[in-house]
Amino acid sequence: MDYSKLNGLVPAVVQDEQSNEVLMVGFMNAEAFAKTLATGYVTFFSRSRNELWLKGETSGNRLRVVSLTTDCDDDTVLARVVREGDGNVCHTGTRSCFTNDIALEARS
Amino acid sequence: MDYSKLNGLVPAVVQDEQSNEVLMVGFMNAEAFAKTLATGYVTFFSRSRNELWLKGETSGNRLRVVSLTTDCDDDTVLARVVREGDGNVCHTGTRSCFTNDIALEARS
């Protein structure tokens, strides 16, 4: 994996393996990626807290990994997951973090 | 949009609006995001070339935006798209850039 482009991090896209919804994007460093692989649960590196972050550690809404795929230049990860707990991935209480629709302007 | 966390950039996840496949992840700065909104086609900021990058400009494999959604803390974009041209998004000639499956180790 190429962690050099973002100072030791790669973006990690989390997709629901049943609904195919994109649930959230976090970041992993090498340690978070290794932990995700070893445990089978998504672990990010928290940029704000500057530490490893097992997603759902306190809420119980962990993300069980079904598959991990890297992209063509090995600088991004796609994790397809099963949502545990109440299934709400976002800290705002919604299933996905992507809830703010942007109105498109004129298409050419 | 909050561009402050990645030196002026946000990750942009591109998802096929028909198959729901995650096709690629790129980065947008404010100008790329505005151009994507105004034109209806995905425009990234190329970190390697340090310039705006209309995806598919030379190949014809442009990504027509069906919806744009930002996440809870406004630091990531999800673009749902229709693939134009031959529909191969990756420069390696595959539909998606996510083709390298990582073997999972023991799950606990």
PDB file of C-alpha atoms in Angstrom:
ATOM      1  CA  MET A   1       0.000   0.000   0.000  1.00  0.00           C
ATOM      2  CA  ASP A   2       1.215   3.477  -0.834  1.00  0.00           C
ATOM      3  CA  TYR A   3       0.850   5.705   2.204  1.00  0.00           C
ATOM      4  CA  SER A   4       3.207   8.365   0.890  1.00  0.00           C
ATOM      5  CA  LYS A   5       0.679  10.619  -0.845  1.00  0.00           C
ATOM      6  CA  LEU A   6      -1.195  11.672   2.303  1.00  0.00           C
ATOM      7  CA  ASN A   7       1.478  11.727   4.984  1.00  0.00           C
ATOM      8  CA  GLY A   8       1.058   8.134   6.030  1.00  0.00           C
ATOM      9  CA  LEU A   9      -2.656   7.755   5.374  1.00  0.00           C
ATOM     10  CA  VAL A  10      -4.934   6.318   2.712  1.00  0.00           C
ATOM     11  CA  PRO A  11      -8.662   7.030   2.329  1.00  0.00           C
ATOM     12  CA  ALA A  12     -10.862   4.060   3.174  1.00  0.00           C
ATOM     13  CA  VAL A  13     -14.327   3.907   1.624  1.00  0.00           C
ATOM     14  CA  VAL A  14     -16.874   1.869   3.561  1.00  0.00           C
ATOM     15  CA  GLN A  15     -19.671   0.303   1.520  1.00  0.00           C
ATOM     16  CA  ASP A  16     -22.609  -1.741   2.822  1.00  0.00           C
ATOM     17  CA  GLU A  17     -22.224  -5.159   1.274  1.00  0.00           C
ATOM     18  CA  GLN A  18     -25.970  -5.748   1.170  1.00  0.00           C
ATOM     19  CA  SER A  19     -27.446  -2.406   0.065  1.00  0.00           C
ATOM     20  CA  ASN A  20     -24.269  -1.177  -1.683  1.00  0.00           C
ATOM     21  CA  GLU A  21     -24.676   2.211  -0.014  1.00  0.00           C
ATOM     22  CA  VAL A  22     -21.497   4.176   0.559  1.00  0.00           C
ATOM     23  CA  LEU A  23     -21.651   4.651   4.323  1.00  0.00           C
ATOM     24  CA  MET A  24     -18.615   6.742   5.149  1.00  0.00           C
ATOM     25  CA  VAL A  25     -15.017   7.540   4.311  1.00  0.00           C
ATOM     26  CA  GLY A  26     -12.272   7.418   6.902  1.00  0.00           C
ATOM     27  CA  PHE A  27      -8.495   7.205   6.815  1.00  0.00           C
ATOM     28  CA  MET A  28      -6.139   4.365   7.640  1.00  0.00           C
ATOM     29  CA  ASN A  29      -2.444   4.350   8.385  1.00  0.00           C
ATOM     30  CA  ALA A  30      -0.430   1.146   8.045  1.00  0.00           C
ATOM     31  CA  GLU A  31      -1.258   0.110  11.600  1.00  0.00           C
ATOM     32  CA  ALA A  32      -5.004   0.682  11.154  1.00  0.00           C
ATOM     33  CA  PHE A  33      -4.976  -1.271   7.913  1.00  0.00           C
ATOM     34  CA  ALA A  34      -3.108  -4.160   9.545  1.00  0.00           C
ATOM     35  CA  LYS A  35      -5.527  -4.148  12.466  1.00  0.00           C
ATOM     36  CA  THR A  36      -8.516  -4.133  10.117  1.00  0.00           C
ATOM     37  CA  LEU A  37      -7.056  -7.127   8.303  1.00  0.00           C
ATOM     38  CA  ALA A  38      -6.208  -9.013  11.480  1.00  0.00           C
ATOM     39  CA  THR A  39      -9.478  -8.417  13.340  1.00  0.00           C
ATOM     40  CA  GLY A  40     -11.960  -8.305  10.468  1.00  0.00           C
ATOM     41  CA  TYR A  41     -13.405  -5.047  11.797  1.00  0.00           C
ATOM     42  CA  VAL A  42     -12.844  -1.610  10.292  1.00  0.00           C
ATOM     43  CA  THR A  43     -10.222   0.352  12.215  1.00  0.00           C
ATOM     44  CA  PHE A  44      -9.382   3.880  11.126  1.00  0.00           C
ATOM     45  CA  PHE A  45      -6.739   6.338  12.157  1.00  0.00           C
ATOM     46  CA  SER A  46      -8.499   9.324  13.704  1.00  0.00           C
ATOM     47  CA  ARG A  47      -6.939  12.525  12.392  1.00  0.00           C
ATOM     48  CA  SER A  48      -8.576  14.632  15.103  1.00  0.00           C
ATOM     49  CA  ARG A  49      -7.601  12.373  18.018  1.00  0.00           C
ATOM     50  CA  ASN A  50      -4.350  11.211  16.435  1.00  0.00           C
ATOM     51  CA  GLU A  51      -4.915   7.578  17.410  1.00  0.00           C
ATOM     52  CA  LEU A  52      -6.325   4.304  16.137  1.00  0.00           C
ATOM     53  CA  TRP A  53     -10.104   4.233  16.078  1.00  0.00           C
ATOM     54  CA  LEU A  54     -12.029   0.973  16.073  1.00  0.00           C
ATOM     55  CA  LYS A  55     -15.241   2.177  14.449  1.00  0.00           C
ATOM     56  CA  GLY A  56     -18.143   1.414  16.778  1.00  0.00           C
ATOM     57  CA  GLU A  57     -15.965   0.653  19.784  1.00  0.00           C
ATOM     58  CA  THR A  58     -18.210   2.646  22.107  1.00  0.00           C
ATOM     59  CA  SER A  59     -21.511   2.624  20.176  1.00  0.00           C
ATOM     60  CA  GLY A  60     -21.366  -1.073  19.324  1.00  0.00           C
ATOM     61  CA  ASN A  61     -21.959  -0.188  15.699  1.00  0.00           C
ATOM     62  CA  ARG A  62     -18.917  -1.979  14.445  1.00  0.00           C
ATOM     63  CA  LEU A  63     -18.293  -2.632  10.781  1.00  0.00           C
ATOM     64  CA  ARG A  64     -17.531  -6.279  10.011  1.00  0.00           C
ATOM     65  CA  VAL A  65     -15.374  -6.569   6.922  1.00  0.00           C
ATOM     66  CA  VAL A  66     -16.574  -8.866   4.153  1.00  0.00           C
ATOM     67  CA  SER A  67     -13.971  -7.824   1.602  1.00  0.00           C
ATOM     68  CA  LEU A  68     -11.083  -5.391   1.306  1.00  0.00           C
ATOM     69  CA  THR A  69      -9.957  -4.182  -2.105  1.00  0.00           C
ATOM     70  CA  THR A  70      -7.274  -1.696  -3.053  1.00  0.00           C
ATOM     71  CA  ASP A  71      -7.272   0.404  -6.173  1.00  0.00           C
ATOM     72  CA  CYS A  72      -5.001   0.449  -9.208  1.00  0.00           C
ATOM     73  CA  ASP A  73      -2.290   2.571  -7.636  1.00  0.00           C
ATOM     74  CA  ASP A  74      -2.638   1.148  -4.126  1.00  0.00           C
ATOM     75  CA  ASP A  75      -3.474   4.435  -2.442  1.00  0.00           C
ATOM     76  CA  THR A  76      -7.115   3.808  -1.518  1.00  0.00           C
ATOM     77  CA  VAL A  77      -9.028   0.996   0.206  1.00  0.00           C
ATOM     78  CA  LEU A  78     -12.594  -0.160  -0.331  1.00  0.00           C
ATOM     79  CA  ALA A  79     -14.098  -2.087   2.587  1.00  0.00           C
ATOM     80  CA  ARG A  80     -17.378  -3.876   2.008  1.00  0.00           C
ATOM     81  CA  VAL A  81     -18.981  -4.445   5.386  1.00  0.00           C
ATOM     82  CA  VAL A  82     -21.883  -5.720   7.447  1.00  0.00           C
ATOM     83  CA  ARG A  83     -23.206  -3.135   9.896  1.00  0.00           C
ATOM     84  CA  GLU A  84     -23.458  -4.373  13.488  1.00  0.00           C
ATOM     85  CA  GLY A  85     -25.309  -2.852  16.450  1.00  0.00           C
ATOM     86  CA  ASP A  86     -28.210  -0.616  15.474  1.00  0.00           C
ATOM     87  CA  GLY A  87     -26.702  -0.248  12.024  1.00  0.00           C
ATOM     88  CA  ASN A  88     -26.375   3.514  12.170  1.00  0.00           C
ATOM     89  CA  VAL A  89     -22.879   4.275  10.975  1.00  0.00           C
ATOM     90  CA  CYS A  90     -22.978   8.044  11.326  1.00  0.00           C
ATOM     91  CA  HIS A  91     -22.555   9.779  14.650  1.00  0.00           C
ATOM     92  CA  THR A  92     -25.581  11.895  13.703  1.00  0.00           C
ATOM     93  CA  GLY A  93     -27.743   8.769  13.967  1.00  0.00           C
ATOM     94  CA  THR A  94     -28.203   8.006  10.295  1.00  0.00           C
ATOM     95  CA  ARG A  95     -27.238   4.834   8.467  1.00  0.00           C
ATOM     96  CA  SER A  96     -24.860   6.639   6.124  1.00  0.00           C
ATOM     97  CA  CYS A  97     -22.802   9.785   6.650  1.00  0.00           C
ATOM     98  CA  PHE A  98     -23.706  10.955   3.146  1.00  0.00           C
ATOM     99  CA  THR A  99     -26.932  12.827   3.683  1.00  0.00           C
ATOM    100  CA  ASN A 100     -26.334  16.355   2.366  1.00  0.00           C
ATOM    101  CA  ASP A 101     -27.569  16.477  -1.212  1.00  0.00           C
ATOM    102  CA  ILE A 102     -26.047  19.229  -3.327  1.00  0.00           C
ATOM    103  CA  ALA A 103     -28.273  20.741  -5.991  1.00  0.00           C
ATOM    104  CA  LEU A 104     -26.734  20.437  -9.423  1.00  0.00           C
ATOM    105  CA  GLU A 105     -26.679  23.489 -11.608  1.00  0.00           C
ATOM    106  CA  ALA A 106     -27.201  23.526 -15.373  1.00  0.00           C
ATOM    107  CA  ARG A 107     -25.626  20.573 -17.161  1.00  0.00           C
ATOM    108  CA  SER A 108     -23.916  21.241 -20.434  1.00  0.00           C
TER     109      SER A 108
ATOM    110  CA  MET B   1     -17.291  22.302   2.231  1.00  0.00           C
ATOM    111  CA  ASP B   2     -14.362  21.887   4.586  1.00  0.00           C
ATOM    112  CA  TYR B   3     -11.144  21.752   2.579  1.00  0.00           C
ATOM    113  CA  SER B   4      -8.927  22.470   5.574  1.00  0.00           C
ATOM    114  CA  LYS B   5      -8.177  18.909   6.656  1.00  0.00           C
ATOM    115  CA  LEU B   6      -6.235  17.906   3.544  1.00  0.00           C
ATOM    116  CA  ASN B   7      -4.506  21.093   2.473  1.00  0.00           C
ATOM    117  CA  GLY B   8      -7.301  22.318   0.249  1.00  0.00           C
ATOM    118  CA  LEU B   9      -8.620  18.974  -0.935  1.00  0.00           C
ATOM    119  CA  VAL B  10     -11.480  16.620  -0.166  1.00  0.00           C
ATOM    120  CA  PRO B  11     -11.732  12.964  -1.232  1.00  0.00           C
ATOM    121  CA  ALA B  12     -14.400  12.343  -3.863  1.00  0.00           C
ATOM    122  CA  VAL B  13     -15.867   8.851  -4.113  1.00  0.00           C
ATOM    123  CA  VAL B  14     -17.302   7.942  -7.519  1.00  0.00           C
ATOM    124  CA  GLN B  15     -20.104   5.380  -7.525  1.00  0.00           C
ATOM    125  CA  ASP B  16     -21.880   3.927 -10.554  1.00  0.00           C
ATOM    126  CA  GLU B  17     -25.499   4.964 -10.202  1.00  0.00           C
ATOM    127  CA  GLN B  18     -26.780   1.836 -11.932  1.00  0.00           C
ATOM    128  CA  SER B  19     -24.598  -0.974 -10.565  1.00  0.00           C
ATOM    129  CA  ASN B  20     -23.676   0.829  -7.316  1.00  0.00           C
ATOM    130  CA  GLU B  21     -20.041  -0.191  -7.799  1.00  0.00           C
ATOM    131  CA  VAL B  22     -17.455   2.107  -6.259  1.00  0.00           C
ATOM    132  CA  LEU B  23     -15.436   3.008  -9.347  1.00  0.00           C
ATOM    133  CA  MET B  24     -12.640   5.217  -8.044  1.00  0.00           C
ATOM    134  CA  VAL B  25     -11.634   7.833  -5.503  1.00  0.00           C
ATOM    135  CA  GLY B  26     -10.089  11.127  -6.519  1.00  0.00           C
ATOM    136  CA  PHE B  27      -9.583  14.496  -4.870  1.00  0.00           C
ATOM    137  CA  MET B  28     -11.273  17.829  -5.471  1.00  0.00           C
ATOM    138  CA  ASN B  29     -10.255  21.324  -4.473  1.00  0.00           C
ATOM    139  CA  ALA B  30     -12.836  24.112  -4.350  1.00  0.00           C
ATOM    140  CA  GLU B  31     -12.357  24.901  -8.024  1.00  0.00           C
ATOM    141  CA  ALA B  32     -12.763  21.265  -9.102  1.00  0.00           C
ATOM    142  CA  PHE B  33     -15.894  20.923  -6.995  1.00  0.00           C
ATOM    143  CA  ALA B  34     -17.367  24.098  -8.487  1.00  0.00           C
ATOM    144  CA  LYS B  35     -16.544  22.907 -11.987  1.00  0.00           C
ATOM    145  CA  THR B  36     -18.133  19.525 -11.311  1.00  0.00           C
ATOM    146  CA  LEU B  37     -21.267  21.269 -10.113  1.00  0.00           C
ATOM    147  CA  ALA B  38     -21.394  23.698 -13.020  1.00  0.00           C
ATOM    148  CA  THR B  39     -20.677  21.220 -15.816  1.00  0.00           C
ATOM    149  CA  GLY B  40     -22.292  18.078 -14.458  1.00  0.00           C
ATOM    150  CA  TYR B  41     -19.122  16.074 -15.163  1.00  0.00           C
ATOM    151  CA  VAL B  42     -16.653  14.885 -12.533  1.00  0.00           C
ATOM    152  CA  THR B  43     -13.590  17.124 -12.374  1.00  0.00           C
ATOM    153  CA  PHE B  44     -10.796  16.280  -9.959  1.00  0.00           C
ATOM    154  CA  PHE B  45      -7.682  18.065  -8.881  1.00  0.00           C
ATOM    155  CA  SER B  46      -4.724  15.977  -9.986  1.00  0.00           C
ATOM    156  CA  ARG B  47      -2.167  15.802  -7.189  1.00  0.00           C
ATOM    157  CA  SER B  48       0.546  14.500  -9.504  1.00  0.00           C
ATOM    158  CA  ARG B  49       0.015  17.087 -12.256  1.00  0.00           C
ATOM    159  CA  ASN B  50      -1.080  19.837  -9.879  1.00  0.00           C
ATOM    160  CA  GLU B  51      -3.963  20.933 -12.102  1.00  0.00           C
ATOM    161  CA  LEU B  52      -7.666  20.439 -12.694  1.00  0.00           C
ATOM    162  CA  TRP B  53      -8.476  17.116 -14.314  1.00  0.00           C
ATOM    163  CA  LEU B  54     -11.707  16.565 -16.198  1.00  0.00           C
ATOM    164  CA  LYS B  55     -11.972  12.788 -15.848  1.00  0.00           C
ATOM    165  CA  GLY B  56     -12.167  11.253 -19.334  1.00  0.00           C
ATOM    166  CA  GLU B  57     -11.123  14.414 -21.148  1.00  0.00           C
ATOM    167  CA  THR B  58      -8.785  12.498 -23.445  1.00  0.00           C
ATOM    168  CA  SER B  59     -10.272   8.984 -23.273  1.00  0.00           C
ATOM    169  CA  GLY B  60     -13.869  10.127 -23.673  1.00  0.00           C
ATOM    170  CA  ASN B  61     -14.773   8.118 -20.595  1.00  0.00           C
ATOM    171  CA  ARG B  62     -16.325  11.021 -18.805  1.00  0.00           C
ATOM    172  CA  LEU B  63     -18.380  10.612 -15.649  1.00  0.00           C
ATOM    173  CA  ARG B  64     -21.760  12.303 -15.852  1.00  0.00           C
ATOM    174  CA  VAL B  65     -22.976  13.301 -12.404  1.00  0.00           C
ATOM    175  CA  VAL B  66     -26.426  12.169 -11.346  1.00  0.00           C
ATOM    176  CA  SER B  67     -26.130  13.268  -7.734  1.00  0.00           C
ATOM    177  CA  LEU B  68     -23.568  14.856  -5.444  1.00  0.00           C
ATOM    178  CA  THR B  69     -23.773  14.320  -1.697  1.00  0.00           C
ATOM    179  CA  THR B  70     -21.488  15.518   1.076  1.00  0.00           C
ATOM    180  CA  ASP B  71     -21.002  13.780   4.384  1.00  0.00           C
ATOM    181  CA  CYS B  72     -21.852  14.787   7.931  1.00  0.00           C
ATOM    182  CA  ASP B  73     -18.780  16.928   8.468  1.00  0.00           C
ATOM    183  CA  ASP B  74     -18.574  18.246   4.911  1.00  0.00           C
ATOM    184  CA  ASP B  75     -15.109  16.904   4.197  1.00  0.00           C
ATOM    185  CA  THR B  76     -15.945  14.208   1.627  1.00  0.00           C
ATOM    186  CA  VAL B  77     -18.028  14.074  -1.557  1.00  0.00           C
ATOM    187  CA  LEU B  78     -19.954  11.166  -3.033  1.00  0.00           C
ATOM    188  CA  ALA B  79     -20.673  11.462  -6.759  1.00  0.00           C
ATOM    189  CA  ARG B  80     -23.116   9.015  -8.298  1.00  0.00           C
ATOM    190  CA  VAL B  81     -22.450   8.893 -12.006  1.00  0.00           C
ATOM    191  CA  VAL B  82     -23.232   7.463 -15.417  1.00  0.00           C
ATOM    192  CA  ARG B  83     -20.134   6.192 -17.219  1.00  0.00           C
ATOM    193  CA  GLU B  84     -19.715   7.573 -20.746  1.00  0.00           C
ATOM    194  CA  GLY B  85     -17.439   6.350 -23.563  1.00  0.00           C
ATOM    195  CA  ASP B  86     -16.456   2.702 -23.283  1.00  0.00           C
ATOM    196  CA  GLY B  87     -17.349   2.794 -19.618  1.00  0.00           C
ATOM    197  CA  ASN B  88     -13.913   1.793 -18.371  1.00  0.00           C
ATOM    198  CA  VAL B  89     -13.108   4.217 -15.594  1.00  0.00           C
ATOM    199  CA  CYS B  90      -9.661   2.917 -14.718  1.00  0.00           C
ATOM    200  CA  HIS B  91      -6.606   3.755 -16.779  1.00  0.00           C
ATOM    201  CA  THR B  92      -5.726   0.051 -16.619  1.00  0.00           C
ATOM    202  CA  GLY B  93      -8.771  -0.681 -18.791  1.00  0.00           C
ATOM    203  CA  THR B  94     -11.127  -1.997 -16.156  1.00  0.00           C
ATOM    204  CA  ARG B  95     -14.525  -0.621 -15.215  1.00  0.00           C
ATOM    205  CA  SER B  96     -13.512   0.079 -11.623  1.00  0.00           C
ATOM    206  CA  CYS B  97     -10.133   0.955 -10.153  1.00  0.00           C
ATOM    207  CA  PHE B  98     -10.802  -1.382  -7.225  1.00  0.00           C
ATOM    208  CA  THR B  99      -9.532  -4.701  -8.479  1.00  0.00           C
ATOM    209  CA  ASN B 100      -6.888  -5.832  -5.973  1.00  0.00           C
ATOM    210  CA  ASP B 101      -8.584  -8.106  -3.466  1.00  0.00           C
ATOM    211  CA  ILE B 102      -6.787  -8.420  -0.139  1.00  0.00           C
ATOM    212  CA  ALA B 103      -7.027 -11.771   1.596  1.00  0.00           C
ATOM    213  CA  LEU B 104      -8.548 -11.438   5.039  1.00  0.00           C
ATOM    214  CA  GLU B 105      -6.887 -13.193   7.903  1.00  0.00           C
ATOM    215  CA  ALA B 106      -8.665 -14.846  10.826  1.00  0.00           C
ATOM    216  CA  ARG B 107     -11.767 -13.013  11.959  1.00  0.00           C
ATOM    217  CA  SER B 108     -12.419 -12.804  15.643  1.00  0.00           C
TER     218      SER B 108
END
